[in-house]
Amino acid sequence: MKEKISGTQFSMLMFLMITATAILFVPAITAQQSRQSAWIVPLVLPTVAGCVAAGEACILGQRFPGLTLVQYSEVILGKPLGKVFSSSYILFLLILNILVIRELSEFLTIVLLPASPAYILILVTVLLGLFLALKGIEVIARMVQFVLPLFVLTFIFMISLALIDFEFGNLLPLLEGGVMTIVKGSVVPASWYGEIGVITLLLPMINKPQEARSKAVKALLCVAVFLTVDVLVTVAVFGPDLTGVYMFPFWSLAGFVQISRYIERVESFIVLLWLTAIILKITLFFYLSSFATAQLFKLKSYQTAVYPLALLHGIFAIFPALGSIELSEILKRYWPPLGLMFELAIPFLLLVIAIIRKKSLRGGKQ
Amino acid sequence: MKRKLNRCILSLMLLVLTVFNSGCWSSREVEDLAIVTLFGIDRITENGVDKWQISSTIMNPGGGVQEGGMNGGNGKGGAQELLFKGTGITLQEAIGNFVDGLARSPFYSHISAVIIGERAAKEDMSSTINNLLRYWENRPHLYIIATRGEAYRVLQARPAISKMLSKEIEMMTEKTSKKLGKSADVTLKRLSADLLSPDRDAVLPQIKLVLPKEEKDTEEGETKQSVLLEGLAVFRGDKLTGWLNADETRGYLFIAEKLSATHIYLPVQLNGQWFSYTIGMSKSKVKPELSGDQLRIRVSIETQGSIMESGNSNMTPEDIDQMEIAAAEAIQELAFKAIDKAKEYDADFLGLMQKLHRSDLTAWEKIKPDWREYFQNADIEVEVKASITNAGQIGAKPQISK
């Protein structure tokens, strides 16, 4: 592996990858299930799920240092089964990325550019992702280093404006309807936190792989704090009912906040930074899926795989005739089980099989 | 050399891109926009069919300037805002019908207030809220106002002091009506949160047509009415159920809202003489308690104010104590008026049951299915502590020689 990123870059990448989607959607999805206690949701169970996903990936990575999931699954499962498994994993990345692209185009058409056809927005996104993915992981990581502070600062700015309208009463009573509502509400965020499972592909690119686990946990804790503040403030300002009604509550929150008539209509900041963040996320998944494809077919460079994948992304983001209601239904109902399967269950299965079959590349064994 | 050329071509392409990319398909130039400033929603019956009626004022930049110039220009043809209306079976159709008379594309992000007519509020509030929340140009900070009769009539009014009616209504909502204790300011966010919540009812400020304070007849000789924000509209569930008068509105403000920097002038009678208690701030605490099947709610109100008109009081500390007690009694009376109205309408717009829900979950779970009944039978006490902190520039009452 020629290209390397540092541990800090890695945790920034992970942070942005998870928060980019969640920041807009998580308040609504959690408030629908857990109402005024929604802010507890991103704090506990999803973080645990994320840590498990990261832990599994790191243990697997340490058994096979320098190899990615695509390579060691062939060692663990044997060549044919390994290939089948890797292809399904790549398909999973592809679907994930297509959903993210659709989220982006959906958001833009609903709140900003109602007259623009979605395919143009998707086309632009895919082309941008293609261009950036060709540049490689180092460039992506550096972009994240540049964008992340701006992203977090804008968020803090928006939240501090919203604190003026913070109504503590909206968060009461705590835990109405029992702990089960929190557990139910945790499923969707857990599948987002679980995206950190892509460490299975990223690990060989980190210059100190032994650091990866602690860096991933740090990133997850930051994500948990970030999203908890996001949900807490949104629910405290809008109340649980209205938060659950809005499709993008954080966007509406940014539209709501104002200081007298001097500071108002600040939501455009969000568009700017959210777009940058989500495009970086798309690029990362673009890169990872092409990288995995290249390893699967033993291509000389991953760049060759980027073009056909871009085509696939474009086609499958544009053509399925899904409306925004269907899309959010998919995200809420069908995506979490699929996501959690590939993020938690399947790496775990691989690990178990590896242990049983005593497959390892560590310390010169095998 | 070749690299340099490539770079030049690339930057040129980027420049060209910016031309096409401003807003994509959705780009709109400001001179092509019809900026909607007020939006009225009504239900009407047209040839026996129930329909929606949308009326809306649109900013007419330059209108006033050409005609009246510096003199304020409310002359004819120089109106700053133009009034349009449309009707339709659905709200969207009505909006479409109001838009078709315009050669510009309507722009809704700068609406000052949405005014809802009485019939619309009584018949179909959920459609209205649904539409307002769904449409992407509407912001959660939109002010919502109710009116008796048709909203269309309100939009025909003439501003008393501002150049534009929308500006006047906006200023009244935001700055003056709550400060003077006349009404409340309700945003789309608050209205929809209150309507959606399972434990309380909503209120809206009421806008009235009044004869202008300043008698300025238009050239046709008819006096156009101006507007006043006074009183509240009360909802029960999703339907408008009644109105609050000035006293009841003040009672509501003392119980349900936190007031600061207000100038609420409250006339109080002491020993047969009137003095005026100017309330500067007020806060309240609600303590609901369920014992057995009886709900007891204790409301304690604390106000701070000043005396600028002392009646025949001498303003000694003892007098002040007496005045404070008298003022507290007056406020208590207002609060009870609001509570009586809430029980009469069977609508908890005061948010008392919401307090119970938030502070005592087990009690709420118990009474949840018939909370309205519990509210109806609740034993509500009001306790007021009115303090006088300021008596202006002089101390004792000056004795004017006879």
PDB file of C-alpha atoms in Angstrom, chain B residues 78-218:
ATOM      1  CA  GLY B  78     -48.888  54.628  -5.204  1.00  0.00           C
ATOM      2  CA  ALA B  79     -49.707  51.767  -2.899  1.00  0.00           C
ATOM      3  CA  GLN B  80     -46.689  50.006  -1.449  1.00  0.00           C
ATOM      4  CA  GLU B  81     -48.541  46.753  -1.282  1.00  0.00           C
ATOM      5  CA  LEU B  82     -50.990  45.296  -3.738  1.00  0.00           C
ATOM      6  CA  LEU B  83     -53.750  42.918  -2.750  1.00  0.00           C
ATOM      7  CA  PHE B  84     -54.535  39.751  -4.684  1.00  0.00           C
ATOM      8  CA  LYS B  85     -56.835  36.854  -4.027  1.00  0.00           C
ATOM      9  CA  GLY B  86     -57.746  33.479  -5.402  1.00  0.00           C
ATOM     10  CA  THR B  87     -60.111  30.647  -4.568  1.00  0.00           C
ATOM     11  CA  GLY B  88     -59.930  26.908  -4.977  1.00  0.00           C
ATOM     12  CA  ILE B  89     -61.129  23.547  -3.684  1.00  0.00           C
ATOM     13  CA  THR B  90     -57.759  22.884  -2.109  1.00  0.00           C
ATOM     14  CA  LEU B  91     -55.427  25.395  -0.567  1.00  0.00           C
ATOM     15  CA  GLN B  92     -52.856  24.784  -3.274  1.00  0.00           C
ATOM     16  CA  GLU B  93     -55.414  25.384  -6.015  1.00  0.00           C
ATOM     17  CA  ALA B  94     -56.384  28.635  -4.346  1.00  0.00           C
ATOM     18  CA  ILE B  95     -52.737  29.661  -4.202  1.00  0.00           C
ATOM     19  CA  GLY B  96     -52.378  28.763  -7.863  1.00  0.00           C
ATOM     20  CA  ASN B  97     -55.389  30.914  -8.683  1.00  0.00           C
ATOM     21  CA  PHE B  98     -54.056  33.890  -6.819  1.00  0.00           C
ATOM     22  CA  VAL B  99     -50.693  33.520  -8.521  1.00  0.00           C
ATOM     23  CA  ASP B 100     -52.097  33.432 -12.050  1.00  0.00           C
ATOM     24  CA  GLY B 101     -52.917  37.116 -11.973  1.00  0.00           C
ATOM     25  CA  LEU B 102     -49.260  37.914 -11.494  1.00  0.00           C
ATOM     26  CA  ALA B 103     -46.622  38.210 -14.127  1.00  0.00           C
ATOM     27  CA  ARG B 104     -43.988  37.405 -11.549  1.00  0.00           C
ATOM     28  CA  SER B 105     -43.194  34.363  -9.525  1.00  0.00           C
ATOM     29  CA  PRO B 106     -44.360  34.605  -5.931  1.00  0.00           C
ATOM     30  CA  PHE B 107     -41.781  34.428  -3.180  1.00  0.00           C
ATOM     31  CA  TYR B 108     -43.001  33.409   0.241  1.00  0.00           C
ATOM     32  CA  SER B 109     -39.889  33.534   2.418  1.00  0.00           C
ATOM     33  CA  HIS B 110     -40.526  37.089   3.524  1.00  0.00           C
ATOM     34  CA  ILE B 111     -44.096  36.774   4.722  1.00  0.00           C
ATOM     35  CA  SER B 112     -44.553  38.899   7.824  1.00  0.00           C
ATOM     36  CA  ALA B 113     -47.614  37.117   9.098  1.00  0.00           C
ATOM     37  CA  VAL B 114     -50.215  34.573   8.068  1.00  0.00           C
ATOM     38  CA  ILE B 115     -53.721  35.637   8.985  1.00  0.00           C
ATOM     39  CA  ILE B 116     -56.286  32.911   9.428  1.00  0.00           C
ATOM     40  CA  GLY B 117     -59.961  33.728   9.057  1.00  0.00           C
ATOM     41  CA  GLU B 118     -62.491  32.565  11.627  1.00  0.00           C
ATOM     42  CA  ARG B 119     -64.171  29.990   9.413  1.00  0.00           C
ATOM     43  CA  ALA B 120     -60.879  28.478   8.286  1.00  0.00           C
ATOM     44  CA  ALA B 121     -59.739  28.180  11.902  1.00  0.00           C
ATOM     45  CA  LYS B 122     -63.019  26.593  12.923  1.00  0.00           C
ATOM     46  CA  GLU B 123     -63.360  24.175  10.035  1.00  0.00           C
ATOM     47  CA  ASP B 124     -59.966  22.967   8.925  1.00  0.00           C
ATOM     48  CA  MET B 125     -56.989  24.008  10.963  1.00  0.00           C
ATOM     49  CA  SER B 126     -55.101  20.800  10.274  1.00  0.00           C
ATOM     50  CA  SER B 127     -55.013  21.412   6.507  1.00  0.00           C
ATOM     51  CA  THR B 128     -53.724  24.889   7.121  1.00  0.00           C
ATOM     52  CA  ILE B 129     -50.948  23.761   9.446  1.00  0.00           C
ATOM     53  CA  ASN B 130     -50.108  20.869   7.169  1.00  0.00           C
ATOM     54  CA  ASN B 131     -49.703  23.230   4.224  1.00  0.00           C
ATOM     55  CA  LEU B 132     -47.723  25.799   6.131  1.00  0.00           C
ATOM     56  CA  LEU B 133     -45.283  23.224   7.489  1.00  0.00           C
ATOM     57  CA  ARG B 134     -44.904  21.354   4.224  1.00  0.00           C
ATOM     58  CA  TYR B 135     -44.163  24.239   1.922  1.00  0.00           C
ATOM     59  CA  TRP B 136     -40.416  24.732   1.784  1.00  0.00           C
ATOM     60  CA  GLU B 137     -40.352  28.499   1.597  1.00  0.00           C
ATOM     61  CA  ASN B 138     -42.198  28.825   4.893  1.00  0.00           C
ATOM     62  CA  ARG B 139     -40.015  29.296   7.893  1.00  0.00           C
ATOM     63  CA  PRO B 140     -40.802  28.106  11.417  1.00  0.00           C
ATOM     64  CA  HIS B 141     -40.492  31.692  12.595  1.00  0.00           C
ATOM     65  CA  LEU B 142     -43.574  32.813  10.678  1.00  0.00           C
ATOM     66  CA  TYR B 143     -46.095  34.751  12.788  1.00  0.00           C
ATOM     67  CA  ILE B 144     -49.632  33.394  12.754  1.00  0.00           C
ATOM     68  CA  ILE B 145     -52.637  35.550  13.615  1.00  0.00           C
ATOM     69  CA  ALA B 146     -56.354  34.834  13.757  1.00  0.00           C
ATOM     70  CA  THR B 147     -59.205  37.187  13.032  1.00  0.00           C
ATOM     71  CA  ARG B 148     -62.954  37.255  13.444  1.00  0.00           C
ATOM     72  CA  GLY B 149     -64.600  37.127  10.082  1.00  0.00           C
ATOM     73  CA  GLU B 150     -62.567  37.006   6.893  1.00  0.00           C
ATOM     74  CA  ALA B 151     -58.816  37.483   6.749  1.00  0.00           C
ATOM     75  CA  TYR B 152     -59.360  39.182   3.400  1.00  0.00           C
ATOM     76  CA  ARG B 153     -60.929  42.136   5.187  1.00  0.00           C
ATOM     77  CA  VAL B 154     -57.870  42.552   7.365  1.00  0.00           C
ATOM     78  CA  LEU B 155     -55.592  42.697   4.365  1.00  0.00           C
ATOM     79  CA  GLN B 156     -57.670  45.548   2.951  1.00  0.00           C
ATOM     80  CA  ALA B 157     -56.905  47.694   5.982  1.00  0.00           C
ATOM     81  CA  ARG B 158     -54.725  50.758   5.832  1.00  0.00           C
ATOM     82  CA  PRO B 159     -51.614  50.983   7.969  1.00  0.00           C
ATOM     83  CA  ALA B 160     -51.869  53.678  10.620  1.00  0.00           C
ATOM     84  CA  ILE B 161     -48.252  54.642  10.958  1.00  0.00           C
ATOM     85  CA  SER B 162     -46.067  52.419   8.782  1.00  0.00           C
ATOM     86  CA  LYS B 163     -45.942  52.593   5.039  1.00  0.00           C
ATOM     87  CA  MET B 164     -46.830  48.976   4.651  1.00  0.00           C
ATOM     88  CA  LEU B 165     -49.549  47.023   6.412  1.00  0.00           C
ATOM     89  CA  SER B 166     -47.282  44.009   6.658  1.00  0.00           C
ATOM     90  CA  LYS B 167     -44.635  46.023   8.455  1.00  0.00           C
ATOM     91  CA  GLU B 168     -47.214  47.381  10.826  1.00  0.00           C
ATOM     92  CA  ILE B 169     -48.588  43.969  11.703  1.00  0.00           C
ATOM     93  CA  GLU B 170     -45.111  42.581  12.103  1.00  0.00           C
ATOM     94  CA  MET B 171     -44.076  45.379  14.449  1.00  0.00           C
ATOM     95  CA  MET B 172     -47.269  44.985  16.470  1.00  0.00           C
ATOM     96  CA  THR B 173     -46.733  41.265  16.858  1.00  0.00           C
ATOM     97  CA  GLU B 174     -43.075  41.448  17.611  1.00  0.00           C
ATOM     98  CA  LYS B 175     -42.723  44.638  19.568  1.00  0.00           C
ATOM     99  CA  THR B 176     -45.839  46.213  20.974  1.00  0.00           C
ATOM    100  CA  SER B 177     -48.805  43.930  21.563  1.00  0.00           C
ATOM    101  CA  LYS B 178     -47.203  41.635  24.113  1.00  0.00           C
ATOM    102  CA  LYS B 179     -45.327  44.472  25.777  1.00  0.00           C
ATOM    103  CA  LEU B 180     -48.604  46.277  26.397  1.00  0.00           C
ATOM    104  CA  GLY B 181     -50.340  43.108  27.526  1.00  0.00           C
ATOM    105  CA  LYS B 182     -52.778  43.190  24.639  1.00  0.00           C
ATOM    106  CA  SER B 183     -51.953  39.921  22.967  1.00  0.00           C
ATOM    107  CA  ALA B 184     -49.303  37.271  22.481  1.00  0.00           C
ATOM    108  CA  ASP B 185     -46.830  36.554  19.701  1.00  0.00           C
ATOM    109  CA  VAL B 186     -47.240  33.109  18.230  1.00  0.00           C
ATOM    110  CA  THR B 187     -44.939  31.659  15.612  1.00  0.00           C
ATOM    111  CA  LEU B 188     -45.688  28.761  13.302  1.00  0.00           C
ATOM    112  CA  LYS B 189     -43.305  26.695  15.414  1.00  0.00           C
ATOM    113  CA  ARG B 190     -45.191  27.380  18.612  1.00  0.00           C
ATOM    114  CA  LEU B 191     -48.638  26.995  17.114  1.00  0.00           C
ATOM    115  CA  SER B 192     -47.863  23.653  15.519  1.00  0.00           C
ATOM    116  CA  ALA B 193     -46.022  22.384  18.589  1.00  0.00           C
ATOM    117  CA  ASP B 194     -49.027  23.308  20.757  1.00  0.00           C
ATOM    118  CA  LEU B 195     -51.519  21.812  18.330  1.00  0.00           C
ATOM    119  CA  LEU B 196     -49.532  18.597  17.994  1.00  0.00           C
ATOM    120  CA  SER B 197     -48.861  18.094  21.672  1.00  0.00           C
ATOM    121  CA  PRO B 198     -51.239  15.699  23.436  1.00  0.00           C
ATOM    122  CA  ASP B 199     -51.544  17.716  26.631  1.00  0.00           C
ATOM    123  CA  ARG B 200     -52.501  21.281  25.816  1.00  0.00           C
ATOM    124  CA  ASP B 201     -54.397  23.598  23.490  1.00  0.00           C
ATOM    125  CA  ALA B 202     -53.155  26.452  21.386  1.00  0.00           C
ATOM    126  CA  VAL B 203     -53.830  30.162  21.233  1.00  0.00           C
ATOM    127  CA  LEU B 204     -53.358  32.705  18.477  1.00  0.00           C
ATOM    128  CA  PRO B 205     -53.301  36.480  18.718  1.00  0.00           C
ATOM    129  CA  GLN B 206     -56.399  38.160  17.409  1.00  0.00           C
ATOM    130  CA  ILE B 207     -56.259  40.978  14.902  1.00  0.00           C
ATOM    131  CA  LYS B 208     -59.099  43.473  14.765  1.00  0.00           C
ATOM    132  CA  LEU B 209     -60.153  46.150  12.361  1.00  0.00           C
ATOM    133  CA  VAL B 210     -60.517  49.510  14.033  1.00  0.00           C
ATOM    134  CA  LEU B 211     -61.051  53.032  12.919  1.00  0.00           C
ATOM    135  CA  PRO B 212     -57.698  54.736  12.621  1.00  0.00           C
ATOM    136  CA  LYS B 213     -56.599  56.781  15.610  1.00  0.00           C
ATOM    137  CA  GLU B 214     -55.540  59.517  13.299  1.00  0.00           C
ATOM    138  CA  GLU B 215     -58.450  60.740  11.209  1.00  0.00           C
ATOM    139  CA  LYS B 216     -57.030  60.991   7.755  1.00  0.00           C
ATOM    140  CA  ASP B 217     -59.646  60.650   5.054  1.00  0.00           C
ATOM    141  CA  THR B 218     -58.640  59.376   1.704  1.00  0.00           C
TER     142      THR B 218
END
